[in-house]
Amino acid sequence: EAGSIAVAALNRALIERGYKVVDASEIEHLRQNDAALKKAAEAATPSTFDQVARTIAERLKADIYVTTFGSVGSGKASVATRMYDSSTGQIFGSETGYGQALTPTFAGAKRAVDDAVSRSMATVLNQVSNHWQDVLQNGREYIVVLDGYKNGKQRRQFKALLDRVDGVIQVKQISASGNKAEFSLRGNGTPVDLFDEIIALAETEGFHFVND
């Protein structure tokens, strides 16, 4: 039951620091009554679990979603915690905490998991604070990929139109190789509105998009 203990300890740590945490019963209700989400959750694997968590967060209109995994063995507890920005899927907090089980009992294991969470939360919550300060000052970060452009002129044309998008604060080209370029875009607003405007502007400039 290390995972359940870790979730309870994590929620308690967040609540104590002023975060509003969605109750587990509300999440379970959503999982049972949303057919698409229920199907995705039932088929989830360790590699896709964070995608299911993000879907739940989006349905609940949460700012952050958290994944935490706990295990106990040989008198020691280990809890890995990761926090993500729900709008972008960007991971901004990650830490593994450790605790010692002083007695070979369930109570000892529970205390070890609690200690592991407590030790990691100080680091993770500092990362959370830094993340939101960065968002307030510089906007959210999005990675925009232009794939299949014909020449350098089109790439420069696309970069210039990104600067014209409403709410965009900063645009940087990260890479360009072959016919594929990546840009880091800092801005405010919802991802859907942001990317709809990017596509609309690009189409007025003569770009044609497929696989919308």
CSV table of C-alpha atoms in Angstrom, one decimal:
chain,number,residue,atom,x,y,z
A,1,GLU,CA,0.0,0.0,0.0
A,2,ALA,CA,3.0,2.3,-0.3
A,3,GLY,CA,1.5,4.1,-3.2
A,4,SER,CA,-1.7,5.0,-1.4
A,5,ILE,CA,0.2,6.1,1.7
A,6,ALA,CA,2.4,8.3,-0.5
A,7,VAL,CA,-0.6,9.9,-2.2
A,8,ALA,CA,-2.2,10.7,1.2
A,9,ALA,CA,1.1,12.1,2.6
A,10,LEU,CA,1.6,14.2,-0.6
A,11,ASN,CA,-1.9,15.6,-0.5
A,12,ARG,CA,-1.5,16.5,3.2
A,13,ALA,CA,1.8,18.3,2.4
A,14,LEU,CA,0.2,20.3,-0.4
A,15,ILE,CA,-2.9,21.3,1.8
A,16,GLU,CA,-0.6,22.4,4.6
A,17,ARG,CA,1.1,24.7,2.2
A,18,GLY,CA,-2.1,26.3,1.0
A,19,TYR,CA,-2.8,24.4,-2.2
A,20,LYS,CA,-6.3,23.3,-3.1
A,21,VAL,CA,-6.2,19.5,-3.7
A,22,VAL,CA,-9.0,17.7,-5.5
A,23,ASP,CA,-10.5,15.0,-3.3
A,24,ALA,CA,-9.7,11.4,-4.3
A,25,SER,CA,-13.4,10.6,-4.4
A,26,GLU,CA,-14.0,13.2,-7.0
A,27,ILE,CA,-11.3,11.8,-9.2
A,28,GLU,CA,-12.6,8.3,-8.8
A,29,HIS,CA,-16.1,9.5,-9.7
A,30,LEU,CA,-14.7,11.1,-12.8
A,31,ARG,CA,-12.8,7.9,-13.7
A,32,GLN,CA,-16.0,5.8,-13.4
A,33,ASN,CA,-18.4,8.1,-15.2
A,34,ASP,CA,-16.2,9.3,-18.1
A,35,ALA,CA,-16.2,6.4,-20.6
A,36,ALA,CA,-13.1,7.6,-22.6
A,37,LEU,CA,-11.1,8.3,-19.4
A,38,LYS,CA,-12.2,5.0,-17.8
A,39,LYS,CA,-10.9,3.1,-20.9
A,40,ALA,CA,-7.6,5.0,-20.9
A,41,ALA,CA,-7.1,4.4,-17.2
A,42,GLU,CA,-7.8,0.7,-17.4
A,43,ALA,CA,-5.2,0.4,-20.2
A,44,ALA,CA,-2.6,2.6,-18.5
A,45,THR,CA,0.9,1.4,-18.1
A,46,PRO,CA,3.8,3.0,-16.2
A,47,SER,CA,4.9,4.8,-19.4
A,48,THR,CA,1.4,6.2,-20.1
A,49,PHE,CA,0.3,6.9,-16.5
A,50,ASP,CA,1.2,10.6,-16.6
A,51,GLN,CA,-0.9,11.0,-19.8
A,52,VAL,CA,-4.0,9.7,-17.9
A,53,ALA,CA,-3.1,12.0,-15.0
A,54,ARG,CA,-3.0,15.0,-17.4
A,55,THR,CA,-6.4,14.0,-18.9
A,56,ILE,CA,-7.9,13.9,-15.4
A,57,ALA,CA,-6.4,17.3,-14.6
A,58,GLU,CA,-7.8,18.8,-17.8
A,59,ARG,CA,-11.2,17.5,-17.0
A,60,LEU,CA,-11.0,19.0,-13.5
A,61,LYS,CA,-9.5,22.3,-14.7
A,62,ALA,CA,-6.6,21.9,-12.4
A,63,ASP,CA,-3.4,23.9,-12.7
A,64,ILE,CA,-1.1,21.1,-11.6
A,65,TYR,CA,-1.1,17.4,-11.7
A,66,VAL,CA,1.1,15.1,-9.7
A,67,THR,CA,2.4,11.6,-10.0
A,68,THR,CA,3.9,9.8,-7.1
A,69,PHE,CA,5.2,6.2,-6.7
A,70,GLY,CA,6.1,4.7,-3.4
A,71,SER,CA,7.8,1.4,-2.5
A,72,VAL,CA,9.1,-0.2,0.7
A,73,GLY,CA,11.8,-2.9,0.9
A,74,SER,CA,14.6,-4.0,3.3
A,75,GLY,CA,13.5,-1.5,5.9
A,76,LYS,CA,13.7,1.5,3.6
A,77,ALA,CA,11.0,3.6,1.7
A,78,SER,CA,11.4,5.3,-1.6
A,79,VAL,CA,8.9,7.8,-3.0
A,80,ALA,CA,9.4,9.5,-6.5
A,81,THR,CA,7.2,12.6,-7.0
A,82,ARG,CA,6.8,14.6,-10.2
A,83,MET,CA,4.7,17.7,-10.8
A,84,TYR,CA,3.5,19.0,-14.1
A,85,ASP,CA,1.8,22.1,-15.6
A,86,SER,CA,-1.6,20.9,-16.7
A,87,SER,CA,-1.8,23.4,-19.6
A,88,THR,CA,1.5,22.5,-21.3
A,89,GLY,CA,2.4,19.1,-19.8
A,90,GLN,CA,5.7,20.6,-18.8
A,91,ILE,CA,7.4,18.9,-15.8
A,92,PHE,CA,8.7,21.4,-13.3
A,93,GLY,CA,9.1,19.5,-10.1
A,94,SER,CA,10.9,16.1,-9.6
A,95,GLU,CA,12.4,14.6,-6.5
A,96,THR,CA,12.9,11.2,-4.9
A,97,GLY,CA,12.7,11.0,-1.1
A,98,TYR,CA,13.9,8.2,1.2
A,99,GLY,CA,12.8,7.1,4.7
A,100,GLN,CA,13.9,4.5,7.2
A,101,ALA,CA,11.5,2.0,8.6
A,102,LEU,CA,12.5,1.8,12.3
A,103,THR,CA,10.3,-1.2,13.0
A,104,PRO,CA,9.3,-4.2,10.7
A,105,THR,CA,5.6,-3.4,10.9
A,106,PHE,CA,3.0,-1.7,8.8
A,107,ALA,CA,3.1,1.3,11.1
A,108,GLY,CA,6.9,1.4,10.6
A,109,ALA,CA,6.5,1.2,6.8
A,110,LYS,CA,3.9,4.0,6.8
A,111,ARG,CA,6.1,6.2,8.9
A,112,ALA,CA,9.0,5.6,6.5
A,113,VAL,CA,6.9,6.6,3.4
A,114,ASP,CA,5.6,9.7,5.3
A,115,ASP,CA,9.3,10.7,6.0
A,116,ALA,CA,10.3,10.0,2.4
A,117,VAL,CA,7.5,12.3,1.1
A,118,SER,CA,8.3,15.0,3.7
A,119,ARG,CA,11.9,15.1,2.7
A,120,SER,CA,11.2,15.3,-1.0
A,121,MET,CA,8.4,17.9,-0.8
A,122,ALA,CA,10.7,20.7,0.4
A,123,THR,CA,12.6,20.4,-2.8
A,124,VAL,CA,9.6,19.9,-5.1
A,125,LEU,CA,7.5,22.7,-3.6
A,126,ASN,CA,10.5,25.1,-4.1
A,127,GLN,CA,10.5,24.0,-7.7
A,128,VAL,CA,6.8,24.7,-7.9
A,129,SER,CA,7.2,28.2,-6.6
A,130,ASN,CA,10.1,28.9,-9.0
A,131,HIS,CA,7.9,27.6,-11.9
A,132,TRP,CA,5.0,29.9,-11.2
A,133,GLN,CA,7.3,32.9,-10.7
A,134,ASP,CA,8.8,32.1,-14.1
A,135,VAL,CA,5.3,31.9,-15.6
A,136,LEU,CA,4.2,35.2,-14.1
A,137,GLN,CA,7.3,37.0,-15.4
A,138,ASN,CA,7.9,35.3,-18.7
A,139,GLY,CA,4.7,33.4,-19.6
A,140,ARG,CA,4.2,29.7,-20.2
A,141,GLU,CA,6.7,28.0,-22.4
A,142,TYR,CA,5.5,26.1,-25.5
A,143,ILE,CA,7.6,24.2,-28.0
A,144,VAL,CA,6.4,24.8,-31.6
A,145,VAL,CA,7.6,22.5,-34.3
A,146,LEU,CA,7.5,23.5,-38.0
A,147,ASP,CA,8.0,20.3,-40.0
A,148,GLY,CA,8.2,20.1,-43.8
A,149,TYR,CA,9.0,23.7,-44.7
A,150,LYS,CA,10.7,24.2,-48.1
A,151,ASN,CA,13.5,26.7,-47.5
A,152,GLY,CA,15.2,29.1,-45.0
A,153,LYS,CA,12.9,32.0,-46.2
A,154,GLN,CA,9.8,30.0,-45.0
A,155,ARG,CA,11.4,29.2,-41.7
A,156,ARG,CA,12.3,32.9,-41.1
A,157,GLN,CA,8.8,33.9,-42.2
A,158,PHE,CA,7.2,31.5,-39.7
A,159,LYS,CA,9.4,32.7,-36.9
A,160,ALA,CA,8.4,36.3,-37.6
A,161,LEU,CA,4.7,35.5,-37.5
A,162,LEU,CA,5.1,33.8,-34.1
A,163,ASP,CA,6.1,37.2,-32.8
A,164,ARG,CA,2.8,38.6,-34.0
A,165,VAL,CA,0.6,36.2,-32.0
A,166,ASP,CA,-1.5,37.8,-29.3
A,167,GLY,CA,0.0,37.3,-25.8
A,168,VAL,CA,3.4,36.1,-27.1
A,169,ILE,CA,6.3,37.5,-25.0
A,170,GLN,CA,9.3,35.9,-26.5
A,171,VAL,CA,10.2,33.6,-29.4
A,172,LYS,CA,13.5,31.7,-29.8
A,173,GLN,CA,14.6,29.3,-32.4
A,174,ILE,CA,16.0,26.2,-30.7
A,175,SER,CA,17.1,24.1,-33.7
A,176,ALA,CA,16.8,23.8,-37.5
A,177,SER,CA,17.8,20.7,-39.4
A,178,GLY,CA,16.7,19.6,-42.8
A,179,ASN,CA,13.1,20.7,-43.2
A,180,LYS,CA,12.3,20.7,-39.5
A,181,ALA,CA,12.7,23.6,-37.0
A,182,GLU,CA,11.8,24.0,-33.3
A,183,PHE,CA,10.9,27.2,-31.5
A,184,SER,CA,10.5,28.0,-27.9
A,185,LEU,CA,7.5,30.3,-27.4
A,186,ARG,CA,6.7,32.2,-24.2
A,187,GLY,CA,3.2,33.5,-23.9
A,188,ASN,CA,-0.1,33.6,-22.1
A,189,GLY,CA,-3.5,32.3,-23.0
A,190,THR,CA,-4.8,28.8,-23.5
A,191,PRO,CA,-2.9,26.4,-25.8
A,192,VAL,CA,-5.9,25.9,-28.1
A,193,ASP,CA,-6.4,29.7,-28.7
A,194,LEU,CA,-2.6,30.1,-29.1
A,195,PHE,CA,-2.1,27.4,-31.7
A,196,ASP,CA,-5.3,28.3,-33.5
A,197,GLU,CA,-4.0,31.8,-34.0
A,198,ILE,CA,-0.6,30.5,-35.1
A,199,ILE,CA,-2.2,28.3,-37.7
A,200,ALA,CA,-4.6,31.0,-38.9
A,201,LEU,CA,-1.7,33.5,-39.3
A,202,ALA,CA,0.5,31.0,-41.1
A,203,GLU,CA,-2.3,30.1,-43.6
A,204,THR,CA,-2.6,33.8,-44.5
A,205,GLU,CA,1.2,33.8,-45.2
A,206,GLY,CA,0.7,30.9,-47.7
A,207,PHE,CA,1.5,27.9,-45.4
A,208,HIS,CA,-0.7,24.8,-45.9
A,209,PHE,CA,-1.2,22.5,-42.9
A,210,VAL,CA,-2.1,18.8,-42.9
A,211,ASN,CA,-3.0,16.4,-40.1
A,212,ASP,CA,-4.7,19.3,-38.1
